[in-house]
Amino acid sequence: MLIKNKLLLLFFLFLGCGAYSSKVSVVPKPLETKTQKGIFHLTKDTRIIYDDHEFQFSAEYLGEVLSNAIGGKVEVKKSETVESGSINFRIDKELLEESYKLEVIEGRVDISASSGAGIFYGAQTLLQLFPPQILSDTGDNSQLKIEGIKIYDEPRFNWRGAMLDVSRHFFSVKEVKRYIDLISMYKINRLHLHLSDDQGWRIEIDSWPNLAKIGGSSEIGGGKGGYYTKSDYQEIIKYAKDRQITIIPEIDMPGHVNAILASYPELNPDGVAKEIYTGYGVGFSTLDLENELTYKFVEDVIRELADITPGDYMHIGGDEPDKTDKKQYKEFISWVNGIVNKYGKTMIGWEEVGRAKITKDTIIQKWKPNSVIKRDNIILSPAHKTYLDMKYDPMTSLGIVWAGMIDIKNSYNWDPLTVYNNLDEDSIIGIEAPLWSETLWDINDVEFMAFPRILSYSELAWSYPENIGWSNYSGRLKEQYLRLDELDVNYYKGN
Ligand code: TNX
């Protein structure tokens, strides 16, 4: 008995020493990591110093997190001079666009990059080197230190995406920002917003105001829906851009268009507006491709949307055109391709657009589990591996199962090169995890389906094959749970 108590006492003493394990649990796993001598303590005297104006946002962002953690004010300043006791963001033009170097030496942290993206990613890695309490705002800084380390990191794929369906259920600007906050911690750099579908139209278009007014007034299950004003949309874009995320707007056509047909009678072949639709079905609606007004409508929407979208891309959907004549579908997609290019954007479409003649730069998003289409410029979204709306297991209360169930291990254990009959690595621009929202009502539901699976996709897209492996990842993932706990993320806690 006595011995057992002594052992317990020793155990608690050990914990109490604050010996936070120095194992590196960063997700996605950095390319090269080496521990070295030195230690850096976060204190009320810590300063963040940056030498290039491009780094200002990341410096202030990090400053805010660290200030909350220590319950004081971490000073942030622009200067060429490195000081001891500081975290230094330094420009290094030799480095690749999104890469960074991070070094913790005695009493100092240096992060260098050639761009704002690299510095932001370095700052995210730095936060993950601290113990999880760095994300709490208790002001207890007794444990907040990092041991010496040297990291060089760069991404494998340039497209590391998430998609959020804001049509089937609408999510507010605040909810979208929360999602951006969380995914940007894991170096995801694209957020594709599915802005229209049968159940709702979510973006204000001045030349066709009923789209938002009528088309935006519904959602699955009969809720009140909603839409983004142009200034809402721009607020989301700015928020995402600061966090190195490009917003990709999608207007789905020529199928998935009931909300459009409900907003304007004149876009219907019989001149009668469709009823608003609040069910789950797909594949029942089509634009009238014999009506000239349809083409004016589409061009107006693309022009206005391109105008308020600084990113290079526009997604035109193109999926499940079950009610569209096959020949007309192909002609329409080729025509839309020209319109998207006319307004200065690269077109993206779900893989069905590959049936039509499209320009070489067009990006195809593969989603069907048995997809055979081969092309340059592919985004991988295999439904049976990356669809965040698939249930984890039969007990999951949210989600659907048409592509199977995807538990955490299954979300991680697949290879981008072989998931579809040996694609050429050069043809893959990256991975995107779509979250369709038929069964999701609010951000809590979104968090439950996306976390922790989205961390798998972040690692598969960022890390090189030699750094990918389930047993190592699952250990790091456990440590990430403590961080998600600090942020009150409603993540799935099963297997
Ligand atoms: C297929 S994937 C769809 C969506 C649904 C989703 C549900 C794709 C391009 N279309 O309309 O919401 O399945 O998982």
XYZ file of C-alpha atoms and ligand atoms in Angstrom:
509
model
C 0.000 0.000 0.000
C 2.709 2.379 1.069
C 4.734 1.589 -2.026
C 1.781 2.201 -4.272
C 1.177 5.624 -2.697
C 4.824 6.532 -3.110
C 4.647 5.638 -6.764
C 1.554 7.741 -7.180
C 3.260 10.634 -5.459
C 6.255 10.341 -7.770
C 3.969 10.245 -10.748
C 2.171 13.428 -9.742
C 5.444 15.143 -8.922
C 6.613 14.304 -12.413
C 3.466 15.762 -13.945
C 3.712 18.809 -11.730
C 7.211 19.568 -12.925
C 5.645 20.765 -16.117
C 7.756 18.386 -18.136
C 5.676 18.722 -21.248
C 6.907 16.031 -23.562
C 9.113 17.502 -26.226
C 7.765 15.171 -28.899
C 6.682 17.105 -31.937
C 3.007 16.547 -32.692
C 2.494 18.974 -35.520
C -0.296 18.281 -38.057
C 0.276 18.316 -40.983
C 3.681 16.791 -40.389
C 6.522 19.110 -41.459
C 8.978 17.932 -44.094
C 12.141 18.005 -41.943
C 12.372 18.338 -38.184
C 15.469 18.161 -35.983
C 15.580 18.804 -32.271
C 18.505 20.813 -30.996
C 19.796 22.526 -27.862
C 18.025 25.556 -26.474
C 14.779 26.588 -24.925
C 12.362 29.427 -25.477
C 10.060 30.661 -22.699
C 7.016 32.725 -23.443
C 6.866 35.589 -20.964
C 5.276 38.979 -20.624
C 8.453 40.417 -22.165
C 8.252 38.340 -25.334
C 8.157 40.455 -28.490
C 7.202 39.585 -32.041
C 9.360 41.374 -34.582
C 8.681 41.306 -38.319
C 10.753 42.816 -41.089
C 8.292 42.906 -43.997
C 4.849 44.493 -44.159
C 3.455 41.286 -45.697
C 3.989 39.641 -42.314
C 2.019 42.170 -40.296
C -1.207 40.183 -40.129
C 0.517 36.979 -38.999
C 2.545 38.902 -36.405
C -0.586 40.472 -34.947
C -2.513 37.202 -35.137
C 0.204 35.357 -33.248
C 0.543 38.280 -30.863
C -3.122 38.029 -29.963
C -3.031 34.291 -29.279
C 0.102 34.622 -27.159
C -1.237 37.657 -25.285
C -4.381 35.741 -24.355
C -2.320 32.803 -23.207
C -0.138 34.819 -20.839
C -2.764 37.311 -19.774
C -0.577 40.234 -20.842
C 0.336 42.113 -23.954
C 2.930 40.609 -26.258
C 4.445 43.522 -28.118
C 4.401 43.341 -31.925
C 6.668 45.616 -33.936
C 8.224 46.084 -37.355
C 11.997 46.196 -37.244
C 15.088 44.932 -39.051
C 16.821 44.087 -35.786
C 16.532 40.712 -34.128
C 16.467 40.890 -30.332
C 16.875 38.142 -27.798
C 13.642 37.062 -26.116
C 11.813 37.609 -29.377
C 9.965 35.734 -32.090
C 11.291 36.987 -35.405
C 9.582 36.856 -38.784
C 12.227 37.353 -41.456
C 11.951 37.610 -45.210
C 14.027 35.083 -47.167
C 13.470 35.382 -50.908
C 15.297 32.088 -51.543
C 12.448 30.052 -50.106
C 9.573 28.588 -52.144
C 6.212 30.372 -52.127
C 4.454 28.526 -49.264
C 7.478 27.109 -47.453
C 9.103 28.297 -44.233
C 12.038 27.695 -41.945
C 11.540 27.735 -38.207
C 14.257 27.604 -35.597
C 14.064 27.642 -31.821
C 17.412 28.459 -30.261
C 18.191 29.552 -26.736
C 15.821 32.398 -25.898
C 14.673 33.077 -29.447
C 12.485 31.875 -32.302
C 13.194 32.692 -35.943
C 10.735 32.002 -38.738
C 11.631 32.872 -42.296
C 9.678 32.713 -45.535
C 9.451 34.415 -48.905
C 5.745 35.202 -48.595
C 2.945 35.985 -46.179
C 1.715 32.399 -46.656
C 4.990 30.855 -45.518
C 5.104 33.047 -42.405
C 1.469 32.256 -41.537
C 2.203 28.525 -41.803
C 5.348 28.920 -39.738
C 3.306 30.714 -37.068
C 0.740 27.879 -37.065
C 3.523 25.339 -36.627
C 5.005 27.421 -33.817
C 1.672 27.415 -31.967
C 1.591 23.632 -32.257
C 5.086 23.353 -30.769
C 3.834 24.975 -27.574
C 1.718 22.843 -25.240
C -2.044 22.974 -25.966
C -2.613 25.515 -23.148
C -1.188 28.102 -25.535
C -4.706 28.260 -26.965
C -6.420 28.894 -23.657
C -6.963 32.345 -22.262
C -6.394 31.525 -18.623
C -3.294 33.655 -18.439
C -1.279 30.885 -16.789
C 2.083 31.013 -18.506
C 4.120 28.800 -16.197
C 4.340 25.967 -18.741
C 4.636 27.862 -21.959
C 7.986 26.964 -23.386
C 9.408 25.203 -26.419
C 12.546 23.148 -26.694
C 15.167 23.738 -29.357
C 14.176 22.645 -32.827
C 14.888 23.281 -36.477
C 12.195 22.774 -39.115
C 12.131 23.109 -42.852
C 8.687 22.701 -44.357
C 6.945 22.925 -47.711
C 3.667 21.514 -49.076
C 3.362 18.563 -51.423
C 0.213 19.865 -53.139
C -0.746 23.396 -53.885
C -4.533 22.800 -53.540
C -5.487 21.949 -49.971
C -9.174 22.548 -49.900
C -12.391 22.344 -47.978
C -15.873 22.871 -49.411
C -18.864 24.067 -47.452
C -22.387 23.673 -48.805
C -24.129 26.852 -47.651
C -27.133 26.146 -49.871
C -28.841 23.088 -48.395
C -28.558 24.871 -45.067
C -27.343 28.419 -44.753
C -24.404 29.307 -42.499
C -23.904 32.855 -41.266
C -20.799 34.972 -41.870
C -19.826 34.334 -38.255
C -20.103 30.560 -38.729
C -18.067 30.639 -41.934
C -15.386 32.685 -40.151
C -15.242 30.127 -37.377
C -14.744 27.383 -39.978
C -11.987 29.460 -41.603
C -10.292 29.944 -38.225
C -10.242 26.226 -37.593
C -9.180 24.949 -41.006
C -6.484 27.596 -41.366
C -4.746 26.124 -38.298
C -4.038 23.105 -40.486
C -2.654 25.002 -43.507
C -5.734 24.513 -45.678
C -5.611 27.173 -48.378
C -8.897 26.935 -50.321
C -12.473 27.278 -49.157
C -14.977 26.437 -51.872
C -18.441 27.816 -51.092
C -21.297 25.942 -52.757
C -23.446 29.078 -53.127
C -26.428 27.712 -55.016
C -28.476 24.567 -55.314
C -32.103 23.510 -55.597
C -32.829 24.485 -51.998
C -31.280 27.943 -51.822
C -29.420 30.777 -53.568
C -26.927 32.464 -51.237
C -25.300 35.466 -52.926
C -26.740 38.867 -53.733
C -26.761 39.647 -57.478
C -27.847 43.224 -58.280
C -29.113 42.573 -61.802
C -31.284 39.642 -60.639
C -32.374 40.658 -57.131
C -34.998 37.932 -56.668
C -32.270 35.301 -56.565
C -31.389 36.402 -53.043
C -34.846 37.649 -52.070
C -36.812 34.584 -53.151
C -34.142 31.975 -53.875
C -32.405 32.821 -50.597
C -35.494 32.472 -48.459
C -35.493 28.695 -48.037
C -33.449 25.716 -46.982
C -33.915 22.002 -46.343
C -36.511 21.317 -43.691
C -38.224 24.668 -44.178
C -35.885 26.983 -42.239
C -35.584 30.636 -43.163
C -32.423 30.246 -45.227
C -30.452 33.432 -45.853
C -27.893 34.902 -48.236
C -24.680 36.891 -48.236
C -24.859 40.487 -49.315
C -21.968 41.538 -51.509
C -20.354 43.167 -48.509
C -20.820 39.992 -46.411
C -19.132 38.033 -49.167
C -16.252 40.476 -49.319
C -15.899 40.346 -45.560
C -15.540 36.556 -45.791
C -12.994 36.900 -48.594
C -10.872 39.348 -46.617
C -11.032 37.219 -43.465
C -10.017 34.145 -45.441
C -7.256 35.950 -47.332
C -5.605 37.130 -44.126
C -5.468 33.458 -43.141
C -4.063 32.486 -46.548
C -7.299 30.949 -47.819
C -8.695 31.671 -51.280
C -12.480 31.609 -51.527
C -13.786 29.654 -54.528
C -17.394 30.595 -55.327
C -19.588 27.951 -56.952
C -22.792 28.557 -58.857
C -24.105 25.125 -59.724
C -25.578 24.762 -63.238
C -27.235 23.648 -65.478
C -28.697 21.181 -62.918
C -29.331 21.915 -59.213
C -31.158 25.125 -60.150
C -34.615 24.993 -58.590
C -33.931 28.089 -56.448
C -33.225 30.044 -59.662
C -36.368 28.774 -61.380
C -38.415 29.644 -58.280
C -37.076 33.223 -58.343
C -37.811 34.063 -62.002
C -40.838 32.719 -63.910
C -39.356 33.889 -67.217
C -36.482 31.391 -66.891
C -38.981 28.512 -67.014
C -40.139 26.999 -70.326
C -43.792 27.497 -69.311
C -43.234 30.959 -67.832
C -44.361 29.787 -64.393
C -42.079 30.003 -61.358
C -41.290 26.695 -59.683
C -42.291 26.086 -56.063
C -39.556 26.608 -53.510
C -37.943 23.235 -52.725
C -37.016 22.147 -49.187
C -36.471 18.399 -49.668
C -33.334 16.261 -50.137
C -33.687 15.131 -53.748
C -31.113 15.794 -56.508
C -31.130 15.627 -60.297
C -34.627 16.968 -60.967
C -34.015 20.518 -62.224
C -32.351 22.074 -65.257
C -31.838 25.489 -66.786
C -33.798 25.952 -69.979
C -30.985 25.910 -72.525
C -33.277 26.804 -75.380
C -34.184 30.140 -73.840
C -31.906 33.037 -74.783
C -32.620 34.765 -71.500
C -30.919 31.869 -69.689
C -27.613 32.847 -71.315
C -28.008 36.499 -70.393
C -28.836 35.425 -66.848
C -25.761 33.201 -66.553
C -23.435 35.852 -67.968
C -24.836 38.532 -65.633
C -24.260 36.301 -62.614
C -20.743 35.341 -63.636
C -19.809 38.938 -64.416
C -21.074 40.254 -61.068
C -19.544 37.421 -59.105
C -16.189 37.679 -60.905
C -16.231 41.360 -60.089
C -16.300 40.778 -56.334
C -14.037 37.712 -56.325
C -10.306 38.488 -56.274
C -9.280 34.805 -56.454
C -8.389 33.257 -59.801
C -11.159 30.660 -59.871
C -14.840 30.237 -60.499
C -16.637 26.925 -59.996
C -19.650 26.349 -62.219
C -20.797 23.029 -60.768
C -21.938 20.993 -63.742
C -22.733 17.868 -61.691
C -25.652 15.490 -62.053
C -27.242 17.081 -65.154
C -29.826 14.305 -65.234
C -32.586 16.480 -66.655
C -30.441 18.316 -69.210
C -30.261 17.147 -72.822
C -26.802 15.544 -73.279
C -25.836 17.511 -76.385
C -27.066 20.796 -74.941
C -25.150 20.085 -71.734
C -21.871 19.826 -73.623
C -22.524 22.982 -75.633
C -23.533 24.883 -72.536
C -20.423 23.869 -70.559
C -18.125 24.934 -73.427
C -19.971 28.238 -73.628
C -19.788 28.864 -69.850
C -16.082 28.038 -69.992
C -15.680 30.940 -72.435
C -17.706 33.284 -70.223
C -15.731 32.425 -67.086
C -12.495 33.034 -68.994
C -13.880 36.277 -70.471
C -14.235 37.645 -66.938
C -10.683 36.641 -66.100
C -11.192 33.433 -64.136
C -10.095 29.829 -64.478
C -13.078 27.511 -64.601
C -13.546 24.627 -62.200
C -16.275 22.043 -62.614
C -17.315 18.743 -61.086
C -15.958 15.888 -63.191
C -19.032 15.710 -65.451
C -17.795 18.845 -67.244
C -15.048 16.647 -68.704
C -17.689 15.354 -71.160
C -17.633 18.731 -72.895
C -14.913 20.495 -74.839
C -13.167 22.623 -72.233
C -10.006 24.698 -72.197
C -6.756 23.090 -71.079
C -6.468 25.186 -67.928
C -9.924 24.152 -66.683
C -9.816 22.245 -63.401
C -11.867 19.117 -62.898
C -12.995 17.994 -59.476
C -13.251 14.203 -59.328
C -15.855 13.038 -56.841
C -17.394 9.744 -57.922
C -15.972 6.717 -56.131
C -15.576 4.920 -59.491
C -14.488 7.889 -61.589
C -12.428 7.034 -64.680
C -11.923 10.461 -66.219
C -8.255 11.436 -66.815
C -7.052 14.969 -67.472
C -4.534 17.538 -66.381
C -5.522 19.732 -63.420
C -7.437 17.396 -61.162
C -8.704 18.099 -57.672
C -9.274 14.885 -55.757
C -12.521 14.660 -53.785
C -13.260 10.927 -53.875
C -16.601 10.642 -52.095
C -15.755 7.344 -50.373
C -12.643 8.916 -48.819
C -13.156 12.682 -48.535
C -16.875 13.413 -48.253
C -17.252 14.928 -44.823
C -21.001 14.353 -44.897
C -20.536 10.574 -44.810
C -21.205 9.095 -41.373
C -18.240 7.893 -39.296
C -20.071 4.686 -38.409
C -23.671 3.442 -38.174
C -24.126 5.222 -34.842
C -23.338 8.704 -36.187
C -26.490 10.771 -35.811
C -25.651 13.260 -38.589
C -24.699 12.655 -42.190
C -25.594 10.219 -44.939
C -24.050 7.006 -46.294
C -24.392 6.773 -50.059
C -20.616 6.569 -50.557
C -20.055 4.427 -47.461
C -18.971 5.315 -43.956
C -15.650 6.995 -43.298
C -14.100 6.531 -39.882
C -11.030 8.491 -38.885
C -8.558 5.827 -39.952
C -10.301 5.405 -43.288
C -10.169 9.164 -43.873
C -6.373 9.009 -43.523
C -5.485 5.674 -45.084
C -5.552 6.279 -48.807
C -3.110 7.358 -51.446
C -3.869 10.271 -53.766
C -1.908 8.570 -56.550
C -3.774 5.272 -56.484
C -7.241 6.159 -55.220
C -8.237 6.385 -58.885
C -6.330 3.825 -61.002
C -2.870 5.335 -60.877
C -3.115 8.975 -61.774
C -0.020 10.783 -62.822
C 1.245 12.898 -59.890
C 1.645 15.925 -62.161
C -2.030 15.864 -63.112
C -3.139 16.229 -59.468
C -3.225 19.744 -58.134
C -4.465 18.646 -54.736
C -7.210 17.413 -52.461
C -10.474 18.968 -51.362
C -12.893 17.697 -48.704
C -16.517 18.660 -49.424
C -19.054 19.062 -46.657
C -22.585 18.797 -48.038
C -25.098 20.115 -45.567
C -28.370 18.263 -46.154
C -28.332 17.015 -42.537
C -26.347 19.838 -40.921
C -28.083 22.792 -39.323
C -25.409 24.870 -37.652
C -21.697 25.239 -37.041
C -21.780 22.636 -34.261
C -22.940 20.056 -36.794
C -20.302 21.248 -39.260
C -17.554 20.880 -36.645
C -18.748 17.405 -35.719
C -18.536 16.084 -39.278
C -15.389 17.975 -40.294
C -13.261 17.407 -37.188
C -11.089 15.507 -36.870
C -11.313 14.094 -40.421
C -10.247 17.336 -42.042
C -6.866 16.977 -40.336
C -6.338 13.772 -42.355
C -6.893 15.636 -45.609
C -4.686 18.473 -44.530
C -1.833 16.032 -43.897
C -2.403 14.036 -47.112
C -2.331 17.280 -49.087
C 0.570 18.968 -47.277
C 2.974 16.238 -46.204
C 5.221 14.160 -48.416
C 4.651 10.384 -48.610
C 7.687 9.603 -46.432
C 6.035 11.501 -43.573
C 2.660 9.818 -43.860
C 1.757 6.821 -41.732
C -1.228 5.984 -39.587
C 0.548 4.872 -36.407
C 2.607 8.043 -36.171
C -0.339 10.213 -37.225
C -2.785 8.724 -34.730
C -0.412 9.651 -31.885
C -0.150 13.229 -33.099
C -3.895 13.374 -33.610
C -4.492 12.611 -29.915
C -2.428 15.633 -29.045
C -4.457 17.734 -31.474
C -7.617 16.749 -29.597
C -6.312 18.704 -26.599
C -6.025 21.765 -28.830
C -9.503 21.296 -30.246
C -10.718 20.984 -26.634
C -9.129 24.332 -25.776
C -11.064 25.891 -28.667
C -14.347 24.162 -27.739
C -14.532 22.450 -31.100
C -17.423 19.992 -31.259
C -15.294 17.235 -32.816
C -16.194 13.576 -33.143
C -14.611 11.605 -30.314
C -15.144 8.047 -31.547
C -12.584 5.551 -32.883
C -23.597 14.399 -54.485
S -20.996 15.457 -55.230
C -23.751 15.718 -54.891
C -24.424 16.675 -53.988
C -24.937 16.021 -52.738
C -23.917 15.015 -52.242
C -24.271 14.367 -50.950
C -21.813 16.255 -56.155
C -21.074 16.943 -57.153
N -23.160 16.255 -56.009
O -25.460 17.341 -54.669
O -25.162 16.991 -51.788
O -23.747 14.012 -53.228
O -23.215 13.592 -50.475
